[in-house]
Short mmCIF file of C-alpha atoms and ligand atoms in Angstrom, two decimals:
data_model
loop_
_atom_site.label_atom_id
_atom_site.label_comp_id
_atom_site.label_asym_id
_atom_site.label_seq_id
_atom_site.Cartn_x
_atom_site.Cartn_y
_atom_site.Cartn_z
CA MET X 718 12.33 43.35 -93.63
CA ASN X 719 13.33 39.70 -93.83
CA VAL X 720 13.54 38.06 -90.41
CA LYS X 721 14.93 34.57 -89.84
CA HIS X 722 13.80 32.58 -86.84
CA ARG X 723 15.82 29.65 -85.56
CA VAL X 724 13.57 26.75 -84.54
CA ALA X 725 14.46 23.18 -83.53
CA VAL X 726 11.81 20.47 -83.85
CA ILE X 727 12.05 17.29 -81.77
CA GLY X 728 10.57 14.34 -83.68
CA PHE X 729 9.98 13.88 -87.38
CA GLY X 730 6.80 11.78 -87.45
CA SER X 731 3.33 12.79 -88.63
CA ILE X 732 3.38 16.17 -86.83
CA GLY X 733 7.12 17.01 -87.12
CA LYS X 734 7.26 16.34 -90.87
CA THR X 735 4.28 18.56 -91.66
CA VAL X 736 5.54 21.32 -89.36
CA VAL X 737 8.97 21.37 -91.03
CA ASN X 738 7.51 21.31 -94.56
CA GLU X 739 4.99 24.06 -93.76
CA LEU X 740 7.62 26.31 -92.16
CA LEU X 741 10.03 25.81 -95.07
CA GLY X 742 7.25 26.81 -97.46
CA THR X 743 6.38 30.00 -95.57
CA ASP X 744 5.74 32.67 -98.17
CA SER X 745 6.12 35.91 -96.23
CA ALA X 746 8.68 38.17 -94.63
CA THR X 747 9.07 35.51 -91.95
CA ARG X 748 11.61 32.79 -92.70
CA PHE X 749 12.85 29.90 -90.60
CA ASP X 750 16.22 28.30 -89.99
CA LEU X 751 15.23 24.79 -89.02
CA ALA X 752 16.78 21.85 -87.25
CA VAL X 753 15.32 18.46 -86.40
CA PHE X 754 16.39 16.43 -83.40
CA GLN X 755 16.04 12.75 -84.21
CA ARG X 756 17.15 9.86 -82.12
CA GLU X 757 19.93 7.84 -83.73
CA GLY X 758 18.58 4.96 -85.82
CA SER X 759 15.28 6.74 -86.40
CA ARG X 760 13.56 5.44 -89.54
CA SER X 761 12.71 8.83 -91.07
CA GLN X 762 16.21 10.34 -90.87
CA ILE X 763 16.92 9.98 -94.60
CA SER X 764 13.90 12.07 -95.56
CA LEU X 765 15.02 15.38 -93.97
CA PRO X 766 14.97 18.30 -96.45
CA ALA X 767 18.49 19.46 -97.45
CA SER X 768 18.31 22.86 -95.73
CA VAL X 769 17.31 21.35 -92.37
CA LYS X 770 20.06 20.62 -89.84
CA ARG X 771 19.95 17.30 -88.05
CA PHE X 772 20.97 16.71 -84.45
CA ILE X 773 21.09 13.37 -82.69
CA ASP X 774 21.57 14.71 -79.19
CA LEU X 775 20.20 17.59 -77.18
CA ASP X 776 23.65 19.14 -76.61
CA GLY X 777 23.91 19.76 -80.36
CA VAL X 778 20.50 21.47 -80.30
CA LEU X 779 21.48 23.68 -77.33
CA ASP X 780 24.83 24.66 -78.94
CA TRP X 781 22.93 25.73 -82.10
CA LYS X 782 21.09 28.26 -79.89
CA PRO X 783 17.50 27.97 -81.18
CA GLN X 784 15.02 30.72 -80.29
CA LEU X 785 12.35 28.06 -79.78
CA VAL X 786 12.34 24.27 -79.32
CA VAL X 787 9.21 22.44 -80.51
CA GLU X 788 8.35 19.00 -79.15
CA ALA X 789 6.51 16.73 -81.59
CA ALA X 790 7.75 13.40 -80.27
CA GLY X 791 5.77 12.10 -77.30
CA GLN X 792 5.27 12.51 -73.56
CA VAL X 793 8.63 10.91 -72.72
CA ALA X 794 10.41 13.55 -74.83
CA VAL X 795 8.76 16.33 -72.79
CA ARG X 796 10.15 14.77 -69.62
CA GLN X 797 13.61 14.27 -71.17
CA TYR X 798 14.09 17.67 -72.81
CA ALA X 799 11.70 20.38 -71.55
CA PRO X 800 13.37 21.08 -68.16
CA ILE X 801 16.85 21.22 -69.76
CA CYS X 802 15.82 23.62 -72.56
CA LEU X 803 13.79 25.84 -70.25
CA SER X 804 16.50 26.20 -67.62
CA ALA X 805 18.93 27.02 -70.46
CA GLY X 806 16.62 29.95 -71.33
CA ILE X 807 15.03 28.42 -74.45
CA PRO X 808 11.21 28.49 -74.74
CA PHE X 809 9.73 25.02 -75.27
CA LEU X 810 6.51 24.34 -77.20
CA ILE X 811 4.72 21.23 -75.94
CA SER X 812 2.58 19.04 -78.23
CA SER X 813 2.48 16.04 -75.89
CA THR X 814 0.53 17.96 -73.28
CA GLY X 815 -0.41 14.74 -71.48
CA ALA X 816 3.09 14.77 -69.95
CA LEU X 817 1.81 17.62 -67.76
CA ALA X 818 -0.73 15.27 -66.17
CA SER X 819 2.20 14.41 -63.91
CA GLU X 820 2.19 17.05 -61.17
CA GLU X 821 5.84 16.30 -60.41
CA LEU X 822 6.91 17.03 -64.01
CA ARG X 823 4.59 20.05 -64.25
CA LEU X 824 6.25 21.60 -61.19
CA ARG X 825 9.74 20.75 -62.49
CA ILE X 826 8.92 22.46 -65.79
CA GLU X 827 7.60 25.55 -63.97
CA VAL X 828 10.75 25.78 -61.84
CA ALA X 829 12.98 25.36 -64.93
CA ALA X 830 11.06 28.03 -66.87
CA ARG X 831 11.36 30.49 -63.97
CA SER X 832 15.06 29.81 -63.46
CA GLY X 833 15.76 30.26 -67.19
CA THR X 834 13.32 33.20 -67.54
CA SER X 835 11.77 31.25 -70.41
CA LYS X 836 8.30 29.76 -70.97
CA ALA X 837 6.67 26.42 -71.71
CA LEU X 838 4.00 26.91 -74.37
CA ILE X 839 1.03 24.57 -74.73
CA ILE X 840 -0.65 23.95 -78.10
CA SER X 841 -4.43 23.74 -78.51
CA GLY X 842 -3.74 20.71 -80.69
CA ALA X 843 -6.75 18.71 -81.80
CA ILE X 844 -9.28 20.93 -80.01
CA GLY X 845 -10.27 24.56 -79.48
CA ALA X 846 -12.22 26.90 -77.19
CA LEU X 847 -9.49 26.83 -74.51
CA ASP X 848 -9.79 30.62 -74.14
CA TYR X 849 -13.48 30.31 -73.19
CA LEU X 850 -12.79 27.34 -70.92
CA SER X 851 -10.00 29.19 -69.05
CA ALA X 852 -12.22 32.19 -68.47
CA ALA X 853 -15.24 30.08 -67.37
CA ALA X 854 -13.09 28.00 -65.00
CA ARG X 855 -12.28 31.13 -62.99
CA LEU X 856 -15.87 30.94 -61.69
CA PRO X 857 -16.49 28.38 -58.92
CA GLY X 858 -18.92 25.62 -59.86
CA THR X 859 -17.81 25.22 -63.49
CA ARG X 860 -17.98 21.60 -64.68
CA VAL X 861 -16.14 20.12 -67.67
CA THR X 862 -16.75 16.88 -69.53
CA TYR X 863 -14.91 15.56 -72.56
CA GLU X 864 -15.63 12.65 -74.88
CA SER X 865 -13.02 11.34 -77.32
CA ARG X 866 -14.48 9.12 -80.05
CA LYS X 867 -12.08 7.77 -82.65
CA PRO X 868 -12.23 5.08 -85.35
CA ILE X 869 -10.93 1.59 -84.61
CA ALA X 870 -7.75 2.40 -86.58
CA ALA X 871 -6.66 4.66 -83.70
CA TRP X 872 -7.09 1.88 -81.16
CA ARG X 873 -5.90 -1.36 -82.75
CA GLU X 874 -3.11 -2.25 -80.25
CA GLU X 875 -5.19 -1.22 -77.22
CA LEU X 876 -8.18 -3.34 -78.34
CA ARG X 877 -5.90 -6.33 -78.89
CA GLU X 878 -4.49 -5.85 -75.39
CA LEU X 879 -8.07 -6.13 -74.09
CA GLY X 880 -8.45 -9.42 -75.97
CA LEU X 881 -10.67 -7.84 -78.65
CA ASP X 882 -10.16 -8.34 -82.39
CA PRO X 883 -10.11 -4.84 -83.95
CA ASP X 884 -11.31 -6.22 -87.29
CA ALA X 885 -14.33 -7.90 -85.67
CA THR X 886 -15.36 -4.91 -83.50
CA ASP X 887 -18.72 -3.78 -84.88
CA GLU X 888 -20.11 -1.89 -81.85
CA PRO X 889 -18.64 1.13 -80.01
CA VAL X 890 -16.34 0.09 -77.14
CA ILE X 891 -16.09 2.37 -74.08
CA LEU X 892 -12.40 2.11 -73.23
CA PHE X 893 -12.39 4.51 -70.31
CA ASP X 894 -14.57 6.59 -68.00
CA GLY X 895 -12.66 8.60 -65.41
CA ASP X 896 -10.47 11.63 -64.85
CA ALA X 897 -8.13 13.50 -67.18
CA GLU X 898 -4.96 12.60 -65.32
CA THR X 899 -5.54 8.86 -65.70
CA ALA X 900 -6.73 9.18 -69.32
CA ALA X 901 -3.70 11.20 -70.47
CA GLN X 902 -1.26 8.85 -68.75
CA ARG X 903 -2.97 5.60 -69.74
CA TYR X 904 -3.28 6.63 -73.41
CA PRO X 905 -0.22 8.83 -74.09
CA ARG X 906 -0.70 8.86 -77.88
CA ASN X 907 -4.48 9.38 -77.95
CA LEU X 908 -5.55 11.46 -74.93
CA ASN X 909 -3.20 14.45 -74.64
CA VAL X 910 -6.26 16.58 -75.22
CA ALA X 911 -7.71 15.44 -71.89
CA ALA X 912 -4.72 16.99 -70.10
CA THR X 913 -4.89 20.16 -72.21
CA LEU X 914 -8.53 20.66 -71.19
CA ALA X 915 -7.72 19.97 -67.55
CA LEU X 916 -4.81 22.44 -67.54
CA ALA X 917 -6.89 25.17 -69.15
CA GLY X 918 -9.94 24.40 -67.06
CA VAL X 919 -10.82 22.80 -63.75
CA GLY X 920 -7.83 20.51 -63.19
CA MET X 921 -6.80 16.90 -63.79
CA ARG X 922 -9.04 15.23 -61.20
CA ASP X 923 -12.19 17.25 -61.90
CA THR X 924 -12.22 16.96 -65.70
CA ALA X 925 -14.47 14.02 -66.57
CA VAL X 926 -13.31 11.97 -69.56
CA ARG X 927 -14.92 9.24 -71.63
CA VAL X 928 -12.99 7.40 -74.35
CA VAL X 929 -14.79 5.47 -77.09
CA ALA X 930 -13.41 3.37 -79.95
CA ASP X 931 -16.19 3.49 -82.53
CA PRO X 932 -16.34 1.45 -85.75
CA GLY X 933 -19.17 3.76 -86.89
CA VAL X 934 -17.04 6.91 -87.25
CA ASP X 935 -14.27 7.79 -89.68
CA ALA X 936 -13.07 10.94 -87.91
CA ASN X 937 -11.52 11.80 -84.55
CA THR X 938 -14.44 13.37 -82.72
CA HIS X 939 -14.03 15.53 -79.62
CA VAL X 940 -17.09 16.64 -77.64
CA ILE X 941 -16.42 19.21 -74.91
CA THR X 942 -19.04 20.54 -72.52
CA VAL X 943 -18.43 23.37 -70.08
CA GLU X 944 -21.29 24.28 -67.73
CA GLY X 945 -21.23 26.82 -64.97
CA PRO X 946 -22.39 30.17 -63.64
CA SER X 947 -21.08 31.95 -66.76
CA GLY X 948 -23.14 29.81 -69.13
CA THR X 949 -22.75 26.70 -71.26
CA LEU X 950 -20.33 25.78 -74.02
CA HIS X 951 -20.91 22.70 -76.11
CA THR X 952 -18.45 21.99 -78.91
CA ARG X 953 -18.15 19.04 -81.24
CA ILE X 954 -14.94 18.95 -83.27
CA VAL X 955 -14.73 16.36 -86.03
CA ASN X 956 -11.14 15.99 -87.20
CA ALA X 957 -9.74 14.14 -90.20
CA PRO X 958 -7.07 11.74 -88.91
CA SER X 959 -3.49 12.31 -90.10
CA LEU X 960 -2.64 10.09 -93.09
CA ASP X 961 0.60 8.99 -91.36
CA ASN X 962 -0.79 8.31 -87.87
CA PRO X 963 -4.49 7.49 -87.32
CA LYS X 964 -4.25 8.35 -83.61
CA THR X 965 -3.30 11.95 -84.44
CA SER X 966 -5.71 14.43 -86.04
CA ALA X 967 -4.36 16.19 -89.14
CA ILE X 968 -5.11 19.62 -87.62
CA VAL X 969 -2.56 19.10 -84.82
CA ALA X 970 0.46 19.83 -87.03
CA PHE X 971 -1.23 23.05 -88.14
CA SER X 972 -1.93 23.96 -84.53
CA VAL X 973 1.84 23.64 -83.96
CA VAL X 974 2.64 25.71 -87.07
CA ASN X 975 0.15 28.32 -85.93
CA ALA X 976 1.62 28.41 -82.42
CA ILE X 977 5.12 28.95 -83.88
CA HIS X 978 3.91 31.84 -86.05
CA GLN X 979 2.04 33.28 -83.07
CA TYR X 980 5.17 33.04 -80.93
CA PHE X 981 7.12 35.27 -83.32
CA ALA X 982 4.21 37.53 -84.36
CA PRO X 983 3.87 41.13 -83.20
CA LEU X 984 0.12 40.57 -82.69
CA GLN X 985 -1.05 37.64 -80.58
CA PHE X 986 -4.34 36.03 -79.66
CA THR X 987 -4.54 35.23 -75.97
N1 NAI K 2251 -1.99 17.98 -78.04
C1 NAI K 2251 -2.63 17.28 -78.97
O1 NAI K 2251 -3.77 17.62 -79.35
C2 NAI K 2251 -1.98 16.08 -79.58
C3 NAI K 2251 -0.71 15.70 -79.19
N2 NAI K 2251 -0.09 14.62 -79.79
C4 NAI K 2251 1.26 14.27 -79.31
O2 NAI K 2251 2.19 14.43 -80.37
C5 NAI K 2251 3.07 13.30 -80.39
C6 NAI K 2251 3.64 13.11 -81.77
O3 NAI K 2251 2.60 12.76 -82.66
P1 NAI K 2251 2.90 12.15 -84.11
O4 NAI K 2251 3.84 13.04 -84.85
O5 NAI K 2251 1.59 11.83 -84.71
O6 NAI K 2251 3.66 10.81 -83.70
P2 NAI K 2251 4.59 9.91 -84.62
O7 NAI K 2251 4.67 8.59 -83.91
O8 NAI K 2251 4.14 9.96 -86.03
O9 NAI K 2251 6.03 10.64 -84.54
C7 NAI K 2251 6.78 10.77 -83.37
C8 NAI K 2251 8.25 11.01 -83.75
O10 NAI K 2251 9.00 11.34 -82.59
C9 NAI K 2251 10.16 10.53 -82.48
N3 NAI K 2251 10.42 10.33 -81.05
C10 NAI K 2251 9.67 9.61 -80.18
N4 NAI K 2251 10.19 9.69 -78.94
C11 NAI K 2251 11.28 10.48 -79.02
C12 NAI K 2251 12.24 10.94 -78.08
N5 NAI K 2251 12.16 10.57 -76.79
N6 NAI K 2251 13.23 11.76 -78.52
C13 NAI K 2251 13.31 12.12 -79.82
N7 NAI K 2251 12.44 11.71 -80.76
C14 NAI K 2251 11.44 10.91 -80.38
C15 NAI K 2251 9.81 9.24 -83.22
O11 NAI K 2251 10.99 8.60 -83.68
C16 NAI K 2251 8.95 9.80 -84.37
O12 NAI K 2251 9.75 10.25 -85.44
C17 NAI K 2251 2.18 12.13 -79.88
O13 NAI K 2251 2.95 11.09 -79.32
C18 NAI K 2251 1.31 12.81 -78.85
O14 NAI K 2251 1.96 12.75 -77.58
C19 NAI K 2251 -0.70 13.93 -80.79
C20 NAI K 2251 -1.96 14.28 -81.19
C21 NAI K 2251 -2.73 15.34 -80.59
O1 OAA K 2252 -5.21 14.11 -82.38
C1 OAA K 2252 -6.21 13.86 -81.67
O2 OAA K 2252 -7.36 13.78 -82.15
C2 OAA K 2252 -6.08 13.74 -80.20
C3 OAA K 2252 -4.92 12.97 -79.73
O3 OAA K 2252 -4.36 12.12 -80.39
C4 OAA K 2252 -4.43 13.25 -78.37
O4 OAA K 2252 -5.09 14.01 -77.64
O5 OAA K 2252 -3.37 12.72 -78.01
#
C-alpha cells in the first residue's frame, strides 16, 4: 500500500535541505508530500525542488494541514511556531532543542500540546544514548557531564567577540564551564545538545557542561558521562561537520529524517 505523509519543514539550511532531499528520495511504500516554510527574502528560496510547496507564513502552513511540522531553523523559530502548531493539533518536531532551556517556553509548549492533544517531539540530533540516560536519571544520585569539542571553524565569530583571532588560535580555548541552561542559551547554534541531555537526564541546572574550541580536532566531538547507582556510561561521539554549516554535525539531518520515519512507522524505538 502506498501511503503519503504530509510534512512541513521550517528552514532550508544545512539540515532542512538534506531532510527534504532525503525524504523526496525515499524508496519504499512510504512517500512524502513536502512543504518548506521559508522567511521572505531567504537566500535559498530559489533552490527548492519543484514538487515541494513553499510557504512564507505560518498561516499558509496551517491551512495546508500537515500531519507533522519539522523545525530546522533555530531556537527563535521554536518560540515563534511551536505553541501555535501544537495548539492547532499539529505535532511539532524540534531540532533546536536549546529553546527548551527556557522554562517559560517549555511550559508554554507543554500547555499548547495538551490543549491541542498533540505532541512536541525532540530529536537526538548530534548525540545518542538518551534512552540510557533517561532510565539512569530516574535513580537519585545520577550525575551527568558533557564536553563539546569542536574545530575553530565552528567558533569563528565567538572567538572574534572574545578578542581572539581564529586563524592564530593554536591551543584549545575553554569557552565555557557551567550548566546546560546557560550553555544552550549562550550558544544557540552550537550547544542545543546540552539542553537535550538536560531534558532527558537530570535537568538544566544539574547537567555540567564544558565547551572547547580546539584547533587540534577536525570533527565535532561530544563526550557524555553518566554516573550513578545504576552504573556508568561513557560515550565519545566524533561527528563529521556538515559541509554547509561547520557548527552543525552532518548526522543531525539524518537524526531528523530518522525521527520523521519513526513518527509514521508502525514499530517504534522508545
Ligand atoms: N539538536 C541538535 O543536535 C542540533 C540542533 N541544531 C539546530 O538546528 C538549527 C538549524 O541548523 P542548520 O540547518 O545547520 O542551520 P542553517 O543556518 O544552515 O539553516 C537555518 C535555516 O533556517 C532559516 N531560519 C532561521 N530562522 C528562521 C525563522 N525564525 N523562521 C523561518 N526560518 C528561519 C534560515 O533562513 C536558514 O535557511 C540550528 O540553528 C540549531 O538550533 C543544530 C545542530 C545540532
Ligand atoms: O551538531 C552538533 O555537533 C551540535 C550542535 O551544533 C548543537 O548542539 O547545537
